[in-house]
Amino acid sequence: MDSKIKDPLHGLTLEVILTRLVELYGFEELGEHINIRCFTHDPSIKSSLKFLRKTPWAREKVEKLYLVSLD
C-alpha cells in the first residue's frame, strides 16, 4: 500500500506557482494578500522571482497562498 501523501507543490517551479497566482489575483490583489515590496512597487514576474528565490520566508508565504487557492 502506498502511504505517501501527494505534495501538491511537487514538480511545480516557483515561476509556475507565481504565474498562476498573478493570473488568478493580479499583482495588486497579490500584494494585499502578501504585503511584500516585490508585489506592491513596480511588480514583475522576473523581479518577484529574484526576490522570492533569495527570501525563504516570502517564498513560504507564496506557496501557502497557492495551496489555499487550490481549494
CSV table of C-alpha atoms in Angstrom, one decimal:
chain,number,residue,atom,x,y,z
A,1,MET,CA,0.0,0.0,0.0
A,2,ASP,CA,1.3,3.4,-0.9
A,3,SER,CA,1.0,5.6,2.3
A,4,LYS,CA,2.8,8.6,0.9
A,5,ILE,CA,0.8,11.9,0.9
A,6,LYS,CA,1.0,13.6,-2.5
A,7,ASP,CA,2.6,17.0,-2.3
A,8,PRO,CA,0.6,19.4,-4.4
A,9,LEU,CA,3.7,21.5,-5.0
A,10,HIS,CA,5.8,18.6,-6.3
A,11,GLY,CA,7.0,19.2,-9.8
A,12,LEU,CA,6.0,22.9,-9.8
A,13,THR,CA,8.6,25.5,-10.2
A,14,LEU,CA,8.4,28.8,-8.3
A,15,GLU,CA,7.8,30.5,-11.6
A,16,VAL,CA,4.8,28.4,-12.4
A,17,ILE,CA,3.3,29.0,-8.9
A,18,LEU,CA,3.9,32.7,-9.1
A,19,THR,CA,2.5,33.0,-12.7
A,20,ARG,CA,-0.7,31.1,-11.7
A,21,LEU,CA,-1.2,33.4,-8.7
A,22,VAL,CA,-0.7,36.5,-10.8
A,23,GLU,CA,-3.2,35.2,-13.3
A,24,LEU,CA,-5.7,34.4,-10.5
A,25,TYR,CA,-5.2,37.6,-8.4
A,26,GLY,CA,-3.1,40.1,-10.3
A,27,PHE,CA,-0.2,41.8,-8.6
A,28,GLU,CA,-2.4,44.4,-6.8
A,29,GLU,CA,-4.5,41.8,-5.0
A,30,LEU,CA,-1.5,39.6,-4.5
A,31,GLY,CA,0.2,42.5,-2.7
A,32,GLU,CA,-2.9,42.7,-0.5
A,33,HIS,CA,-2.7,39.0,0.4
A,34,ILE,CA,1.1,39.1,0.9
A,35,ASN,CA,2.4,42.5,1.7
A,36,ILE,CA,5.9,42.4,0.2
A,37,ARG,CA,7.5,45.1,-1.9
A,38,CYS,CA,8.1,43.0,-5.0
A,39,PHE,CA,4.3,42.8,-5.4
A,40,THR,CA,3.4,46.4,-4.5
A,41,HIS,CA,6.1,48.5,-6.1
A,42,ASP,CA,6.7,48.2,-9.8
A,43,PRO,CA,6.0,44.4,-9.8
A,44,SER,CA,7.0,41.9,-12.5
A,45,ILE,CA,7.4,38.2,-12.6
A,46,LYS,CA,11.2,38.4,-13.1
A,47,SER,CA,11.9,40.8,-10.1
A,48,SER,CA,9.5,38.9,-7.9
A,49,LEU,CA,11.2,35.6,-8.7
A,50,LYS,CA,14.6,37.1,-7.9
A,51,PHE,CA,13.4,38.2,-4.5
A,52,LEU,CA,11.5,35.1,-3.7
A,53,ARG,CA,14.4,32.8,-4.5
A,54,LYS,CA,16.6,34.7,-2.1
A,55,THR,CA,14.0,35.1,0.7
A,56,PRO,CA,12.7,31.8,2.2
A,57,TRP,CA,10.0,33.3,4.4
A,58,ALA,CA,8.5,35.2,1.4
A,59,ARG,CA,8.6,32.1,-0.7
A,60,GLU,CA,6.8,30.1,2.0
A,61,LYS,CA,4.0,32.7,2.1
A,62,VAL,CA,3.6,32.5,-1.7
A,63,GLU,CA,3.5,28.7,-1.6
A,64,LYS,CA,0.9,28.7,1.2
A,65,LEU,CA,-1.3,31.2,-0.7
A,66,TYR,CA,-1.0,28.9,-3.8
A,67,LEU,CA,-2.1,25.9,-1.7
A,68,VAL,CA,-5.1,27.9,-0.4
A,69,SER,CA,-6.0,29.0,-3.9
A,70,LEU,CA,-6.3,25.3,-5.0
A,71,ASP,CA,-9.2,24.7,-2.7
